[in-house]
Coordinates of N, CA, C and O in Angstrom, one line a residue:
M13 N 62.6 53.1 66.2 CA 63.2 53.8 65.4 C 62.3 54.2 64.5 O 61.5 53.1 63.8
I14 N 62.5 55.3 63.1 CA 61.8 56.0 62.2 C 62.8 55.7 60.8 O 63.3 56.2 61.0
S15 N 62.3 54.7 60.1 CA 62.8 54.7 59.2 C 63.3 55.9 58.1 O 61.7 56.5 57.9
P16 N 64.0 56.5 57.5 CA 63.4 57.5 56.3 C 63.2 57.4 55.3 O 63.1 58.3 54.9
W17 N 62.5 56.3 54.7 CA 61.0 55.7 54.1 C 59.7 55.9 54.2 O 58.5 55.6 54.1
S18 N 59.6 56.7 56.0 CA 58.8 56.1 56.4 C 57.0 57.6 55.6 O 57.8 58.9 56.1
Y19 N 56.6 57.0 55.5 CA 55.4 58.9 55.3 C 54.6 58.5 56.8 O 53.7 59.8 56.6
D20 N 54.9 58.5 57.6 CA 53.9 58.8 59.1 C 54.7 58.7 59.8 O 55.4 57.6 60.6
A21 N 54.6 59.7 60.7 CA 55.2 59.9 61.8 C 55.1 60.6 63.5 O 55.4 61.5 62.5
V22 N 55.4 60.1 64.0 CA 54.5 61.1 65.7 C 55.4 60.2 66.6 O 56.1 59.1 66.5
L23 N 56.1 60.9 67.3 CA 56.7 61.0 68.0 C 57.4 61.6 69.1 O 57.1 62.2 69.2
P24 N 56.7 61.1 70.5 CA 57.1 61.7 71.5 C 57.6 62.5 72.4 O 58.0 61.3 71.8
S25 N 58.4 63.3 73.3 CA 59.6 63.2 74.4 C 59.7 62.3 75.0 O 58.3 61.7 75.6
P26 N 61.2 61.8 74.9 CA 61.0 61.1 76.5 C 59.6 61.3 77.8 O 60.0 60.7 78.8
D27 N 60.0 63.1 78.5 CA 59.4 63.6 79.6 C 57.8 63.1 79.1 O 57.1 63.5 80.1
G28 N 57.2 62.7 78.0 CA 55.3 62.9 77.4 C 55.4 64.3 77.6 O 54.2 64.2 77.0
Q29 N 55.7 65.1 77.2 CA 55.4 66.6 77.5 C 55.8 67.4 75.6 O 54.2 68.1 75.7
K30 N 56.0 67.0 75.4 CA 56.0 67.7 73.8 C 56.2 66.3 72.3 O 56.4 65.0 72.9
T31 N 55.8 66.5 71.3 CA 55.7 65.5 70.6 C 56.3 66.2 69.1 O 55.8 67.7 68.5
V32 N 56.5 65.4 68.1 CA 57.0 65.8 66.9 C 56.0 64.6 66.0 O 56.4 63.6 66.3
R33 N 56.0 65.4 64.5 CA 55.3 64.4 63.4 C 55.8 65.2 62.0 O 56.0 66.1 62.3
I34 N 55.4 64.5 61.5 CA 55.7 65.0 60.1 C 54.7 64.9 59.4 O 53.5 65.1 59.5
K35 N 54.2 66.3 58.6 CA 53.2 66.6 57.6 C 54.0 66.8 56.0 O 54.8 66.8 55.6
D36 N 53.4 66.3 54.8 CA 53.0 66.2 53.5 C 54.4 65.2 53.1 O 55.2 66.2 52.7
P37 N 54.6 64.4 53.3 CA 55.6 64.0 53.5 C 55.3 63.4 51.5 O 55.2 63.1 50.9
G38 N 56.8 63.5 51.1 CA 57.0 62.9 50.0 C 57.9 62.0 49.6 O 59.3 62.9 50.6
E39 N 59.0 62.3 48.8 CA 60.3 61.1 48.1 C 61.0 62.4 47.5 O 59.9 62.7 46.7
I40 N 61.7 61.7 48.2 CA 63.4 62.7 47.6 C 63.3 62.4 45.6 O 63.7 63.5 45.4
A41 N 63.2 61.3 45.3 CA 63.4 60.8 44.4 C 62.7 60.1 45.3 O 62.3 59.3 44.9
M42 N 62.4 59.5 42.6 CA 62.1 57.8 42.6 C 62.2 56.3 44.0 O 63.2 56.6 43.3
G43 N 61.2 56.4 44.9 CA 61.8 55.6 44.9 C 63.1 55.6 46.8 O 63.6 54.7 47.6
G44 N 62.6 56.8 46.7 CA 63.7 57.0 47.6 C 63.5 58.6 49.0 O 62.3 57.6 48.7
P45 N 64.5 58.3 49.9 CA 63.8 58.3 51.1 C 62.8 59.8 51.5 O 62.4 60.7 49.5
T46 N 61.6 59.8 52.4 CA 61.1 60.8 52.1 C 61.2 62.8 53.0 O 62.5 62.2 53.5
S47 N 60.6 62.9 52.7 CA 60.9 65.4 53.5 C 59.6 65.2 53.7 O 58.5 65.1 52.1
A48 N 59.2 65.6 54.2 CA 58.1 66.2 54.8 C 58.3 67.2 55.9 O 59.8 67.8 56.1
T49 N 58.0 68.4 56.1 CA 57.5 69.0 56.7 C 57.0 68.4 57.8 O 56.3 67.8 58.5
L50 N 58.4 69.1 59.0 CA 58.4 68.8 60.5 C 57.8 70.4 61.6 O 58.3 70.9 61.2
I51 N 56.7 69.4 62.4 CA 56.1 69.8 63.8 C 56.2 69.6 64.9 O 56.1 68.3 64.6
V52 N 56.8 70.4 65.1 CA 56.6 70.0 67.0 C 56.0 70.8 68.1 O 55.2 71.4 67.0
S53 N 55.1 70.2 68.8 CA 54.3 70.7 69.0 C 54.3 72.2 70.2 O 53.0 72.7 70.5
T54 N 55.5 72.4 70.7 CA 55.7 74.0 70.2 C 55.3 74.7 69.7 O 55.7 76.1 70.3
G55 N 54.6 74.6 68.5 CA 54.5 75.0 67.3 C 56.0 75.6 66.2 O 55.2 76.3 65.5
M56 N 56.6 74.8 66.6 CA 58.0 75.6 65.4 C 57.6 74.0 64.3 O 57.2 73.0 64.3
T57 N 58.3 74.9 62.9 CA 57.6 73.3 62.6 C 59.9 74.4 61.3 O 60.3 75.0 61.6
L58 N 59.8 72.7 60.7 CA 61.1 72.5 59.7 C 60.7 72.3 58.6 O 60.0 71.1 57.9
E59 N 60.4 72.5 57.5 CA 61.1 72.7 56.1 C 62.0 71.3 55.9 O 62.9 71.6 56.4
S60 N 61.5 70.0 54.2 CA 62.6 69.5 54.2 C 63.4 68.8 55.2 O 64.8 68.1 55.0
C61 N 62.6 67.5 56.4 CA 63.4 67.1 56.7 C 62.3 65.3 56.7 O 61.9 65.1 56.1
S62 N 64.0 64.4 57.4 CA 63.4 63.4 57.0 C 62.7 62.9 57.8 O 62.8 63.4 58.9
P63 N 61.8 61.9 57.7 CA 61.0 62.0 59.4 C 61.4 60.5 60.2 O 61.5 60.5 61.1
S64 N 62.6 60.2 59.9 CA 63.8 60.1 61.0 C 64.8 60.4 62.3 O 65.9 60.9 61.7
M65 N 64.1 60.5 63.1 CA 64.0 61.7 63.8 C 64.4 61.3 65.9 O 63.4 60.0 66.1
V66 N 65.3 61.5 66.5 CA 65.3 60.8 67.3 C 65.3 62.4 68.7 O 65.5 63.3 68.4
W67 N 64.3 62.0 69.6 CA 64.8 63.3 70.8 C 66.1 62.9 71.8 O 65.9 61.9 71.9
S68 N 66.3 63.7 72.3 CA 68.0 63.5 73.3 C 66.8 62.8 75.3 O 65.6 63.1 74.9
D69 N 67.8 61.9 75.4 CA 67.3 61.8 76.7 C 66.2 63.0 78.2 O 65.9 62.1 78.7
D70 N 67.0 64.1 77.5 CA 66.4 64.8 78.8 C 65.6 65.5 77.5 O 64.5 66.6 78.0
S71 N 64.4 65.6 76.8 CA 63.6 65.8 75.5 C 63.6 67.7 75.6 O 62.7 68.2 75.4
R72 N 64.9 67.8 75.5 CA 65.5 68.9 75.1 C 64.9 69.6 73.7 O 65.0 70.4 73.3
F73 N 66.3 68.0 72.8 CA 66.8 69.0 71.7 C 65.6 67.1 71.2 O 65.3 66.1 71.4
L74 N 65.9 67.9 69.6 CA 65.6 66.4 69.2 C 66.4 66.7 67.5 O 67.0 68.2 67.0
A75 N 66.8 66.1 67.4 CA 67.8 65.3 66.6 C 67.1 64.6 65.1 O 67.0 64.2 65.2
V76 N 67.4 65.5 63.8 CA 66.9 65.4 62.4 C 67.2 65.7 61.2 O 67.7 67.1 61.3
P77 N 67.6 65.2 60.8 CA 68.6 64.8 59.0 C 67.2 66.4 57.8 O 66.3 65.4 58.6
R78 N 68.3 67.3 57.9 CA 67.2 68.0 56.5 C 68.0 67.6 55.3 O 69.4 67.5 54.8
W79 N 67.0 67.6 54.7 CA 67.7 67.7 52.9 C 68.3 69.5 52.4 O 67.4 69.5 52.9
T80 N 70.4 68.7 51.9 CA 69.9 70.1 51.5 C 69.5 69.8 49.8 O 68.9 69.2 48.6
P81 N 70.0 71.6 49.1 CA 69.1 72.0 47.3 C 70.0 70.2 46.1 O 69.1 69.9 45.7
D82 N 70.3 69.9 46.9 CA 71.6 68.9 45.8 C 71.4 68.2 46.2 O 71.9 66.5 46.3
R83 N 70.6 67.3 47.2 CA 70.0 65.2 48.1 C 70.6 65.1 48.8 O 70.8 63.2 49.0
A84 N 71.5 66.1 48.6 CA 72.0 65.2 51.0 C 71.4 65.6 51.9 O 70.5 66.5 51.5
Q85 N 72.5 65.0 53.2 CA 71.5 65.8 54.4 C 72.7 65.8 54.7 O 74.0 65.8 55.1
Q86 N 72.3 66.9 56.0 CA 72.8 67.3 57.2 C 71.8 67.3 59.0 O 70.8 67.2 58.7
L87 N 72.4 67.0 59.4 CA 71.6 66.5 60.7 C 71.7 68.1 61.5 O 72.3 69.4 61.5
A88 N 70.4 67.8 62.0 CA 69.3 69.1 62.5 C 69.1 69.2 64.2 O 68.9 68.5 64.3
I89 N 69.9 69.6 65.5 CA 69.7 69.8 66.4 C 68.6 71.1 66.9 O 68.5 72.6 65.9
V90 N 67.8 70.2 67.2 CA 66.8 71.7 66.9 C 66.5 72.0 69.1 O 66.4 70.4 69.9
D91 N 66.4 72.9 69.6 CA 66.2 73.1 70.6 C 65.3 74.0 71.0 O 64.6 74.6 71.0
V92 N 63.7 72.7 71.5 CA 62.5 73.4 70.9 C 62.2 74.2 72.8 O 61.6 74.7 72.7
E93 N 63.5 74.4 73.8 CA 63.1 74.8 74.6 C 63.2 76.6 74.1 O 62.7 77.1 75.0
Q94 N 64.3 76.8 72.8 CA 64.6 77.7 72.9 C 64.2 78.1 71.4 O 64.4 79.9 70.9
G95 N 63.2 77.3 70.9 CA 62.7 77.5 69.9 C 63.8 78.1 68.8 O 63.7 78.9 67.2
T96 N 65.3 76.6 68.7 CA 66.3 77.8 68.0 C 66.5 75.9 67.2 O 66.2 75.0 67.2
V97 N 67.2 76.7 66.2 CA 67.1 74.9 65.4 C 68.8 75.7 64.7 O 70.0 76.3 64.4
R98 N 70.2 74.1 64.9 CA 72.0 74.5 64.6 C 72.0 73.6 63.4 O 71.5 72.2 63.9
V99 N 72.3 73.9 62.5 CA 72.9 72.7 61.5 C 74.3 72.6 61.4 O 74.9 73.2 61.2
L100 N 74.7 71.7 62.4 CA 76.3 70.5 62.4 C 76.9 70.4 60.7 O 76.2 70.3 59.9
P101 N 77.9 71.3 61.1 CA 79.3 70.2 59.8 C 78.2 69.0 59.4 O 78.7 68.4 60.0
G102 N 79.2 68.6 58.1 CA 79.0 67.4 57.8 C 77.8 66.7 56.9 O 76.9 68.1 57.2
R103 N 78.0 66.0 55.6 CA 77.3 65.7 55.2 C 77.5 64.5 55.3 O 77.5 63.5 55.0
Y104 N 75.7 63.8 54.8 CA 75.1 61.9 54.6 C 74.4 61.8 53.3 O 73.7 62.9 53.3
R105 N 74.3 60.3 53.0 CA 73.8 60.6 52.0 C 71.9 60.3 52.5 O 71.5 60.6 52.2
V106 N 71.7 59.0 53.5 CA 70.7 59.4 54.1 C 70.3 58.3 55.6 O 70.9 57.7 55.7
L107 N 70.0 59.2 56.9 CA 70.9 58.9 58.2 C 68.8 58.8 58.0 O 68.3 58.7 58.2
Q108 N 69.4 56.9 59.3 CA 68.4 56.0 59.3 C 68.6 57.0 61.8 O 70.2 56.1 62.0
L109 N 68.5 57.4 62.4 CA 68.6 57.7 64.1 C 68.5 56.6 63.9 O 66.7 56.5 64.5
E110 N 69.0 56.4 65.5 CA 69.0 55.9 66.1 C 68.4 56.1 67.6 O 68.1 55.3 68.4
S111 N 69.6 57.1 68.6 CA 69.3 57.9 69.5 C 69.7 58.5 69.4 O 70.9 59.2 69.3
F112 N 70.1 58.9 70.5 CA 70.4 60.4 71.1 C 70.5 60.1 72.9 O 69.5 60.9 73.1
D113 N 71.5 59.9 73.1 CA 71.8 59.8 74.4 C 73.1 59.9 75.1 O 74.4 60.5 74.6
A114 N 73.2 61.6 76.0 CA 74.4 61.2 77.2 C 75.0 63.0 76.2 O 76.1 62.8 75.5
G115 N 74.3 63.6 75.0 CA 75.1 64.4 74.5 C 75.4 63.6 72.6 O 75.9 64.5 71.8
V116 N 75.5 62.9 72.4 CA 76.0 61.6 71.4 C 74.7 61.4 70.3 O 73.5 60.2 71.1
V117 N 74.1 62.2 68.8 CA 73.0 61.7 68.3 C 74.1 60.2 67.5 O 74.8 60.0 66.8
R118 N 72.8 58.7 67.3 CA 74.2 57.6 67.2 C 73.2 57.3 65.5 O 72.1 57.0 66.0
G119 N 73.5 56.5 64.7 CA 72.7 56.5 63.3 C 73.8 55.5 62.3 O 74.5 55.2 63.5
V120 N 72.9 55.1 61.2 CA 73.6 54.9 60.4 C 73.3 55.2 59.8 O 71.8 56.4 58.8
D121 N 74.7 55.5 58.9 CA 74.0 56.7 56.8 C 74.1 55.2 56.3 O 74.9 54.2 55.9
S122 N 72.7 55.7 55.4 CA 72.9 55.0 53.8 C 72.1 53.5 54.5 O 73.5 52.7 54.7
P123 N 71.4 52.8 55.2 CA 71.5 51.4 55.8 C 70.6 50.7 54.9 O 71.0 49.7 55.0
I124 N 71.0 50.9 54.0 CA 70.5 50.1 53.5 C 71.2 49.3 51.9 O 72.1 48.8 51.5
Y125 N 72.3 51.0 51.1 CA 73.7 50.4 50.6 C 74.6 51.3 51.6 O 74.7 52.4 51.4
Q126 N 76.2 49.8 51.2 CA 77.1 50.6 52.1 C 77.2 51.7 53.0 O 77.9 52.2 53.6
P127 N 76.2 51.0 54.6 CA 76.0 51.3 55.3 C 77.0 51.4 56.4 O 78.2 50.9 55.9
R128 N 77.3 52.8 56.7 CA 78.2 53.4 57.6 C 77.8 54.2 59.2 O 76.5 54.4 59.4
P129 N 78.1 53.4 60.4 CA 77.7 54.1 61.7 C 78.4 55.7 62.0 O 79.4 55.7 61.3
V130 N 77.2 56.3 62.3 CA 77.1 57.5 62.6 C 77.5 57.5 64.7 O 76.8 57.4 64.9
A131 N 78.0 58.2 64.6 CA 77.8 59.0 66.1 C 78.6 60.5 66.4 O 79.1 61.0 66.1
V132 N 77.4 61.3 66.1 CA 78.3 62.8 66.5 C 77.6 63.2 67.6 O 76.7 63.0 68.0
A133 N 78.5 64.1 68.5 CA 78.8 64.3 69.8 C 78.6 66.2 70.3 O 79.2 66.9 68.4
V134 N 77.2 65.7 69.6 CA 76.7 67.7 69.4 C 76.9 68.9 70.7 O 76.6 69.7 70.2
A135 N 76.7 68.0 72.3 CA 77.4 69.1 72.8 C 78.6 70.2 73.3 O 78.2 71.7 72.7
E136 N 78.9 69.8 71.7 CA 80.3 71.0 71.0 C 80.2 72.1 70.6 O 79.6 73.1 70.3
H137 N 79.0 71.3 69.8 CA 78.3 72.4 68.6 C 77.3 72.8 69.0 O 76.5 74.6 68.4
L138 N 76.3 72.7 70.2 CA 75.6 73.4 70.9 C 75.7 74.6 72.0 O 75.4 75.7 72.2
A139 N 77.5 74.5 72.3 CA 77.7 75.6 74.0 C 78.1 76.3 72.5 O 78.3 77.8 73.1
R140 N 78.5 76.6 71.9 CA 78.8 77.6 70.8 C 77.5 78.1 70.0 O 76.7 78.1 70.2
D141 N 78.2 80.1 70.3 CA 77.4 81.6 69.0 C 76.4 80.1 67.7 O 77.5 80.0 67.5
P142 N 74.9 80.8 67.2 CA 75.1 80.2 66.4 C 75.8 81.6 65.2 O 76.3 81.9 65.5

């Protein structure tokens, strides 16, 4: 599990074929969680991402929180095979992602202050047209 406050994050996929890392991290606010550029070994990049990311159990998808302009987060699902990104509905304070198994992303929203468990079934969102 990677903390939303991390300044260094490298995460290999479960199959060992891909890697994702963050670049140019910085605090979203004084003492706040981190925002960074996400770089996938396939060549994809994504701005304004949290370092707290998880691979799907089949190594095809990457779940990562993205910061909005008003400092909330939304959950983005990166399809590394298709090179697409889908931002799911819902807004969060600070996501700490823990797992992405059987199509469900699990974690905690706001792990430090009033934590709330999160479980997002992403399969229905990925089946729809963007």
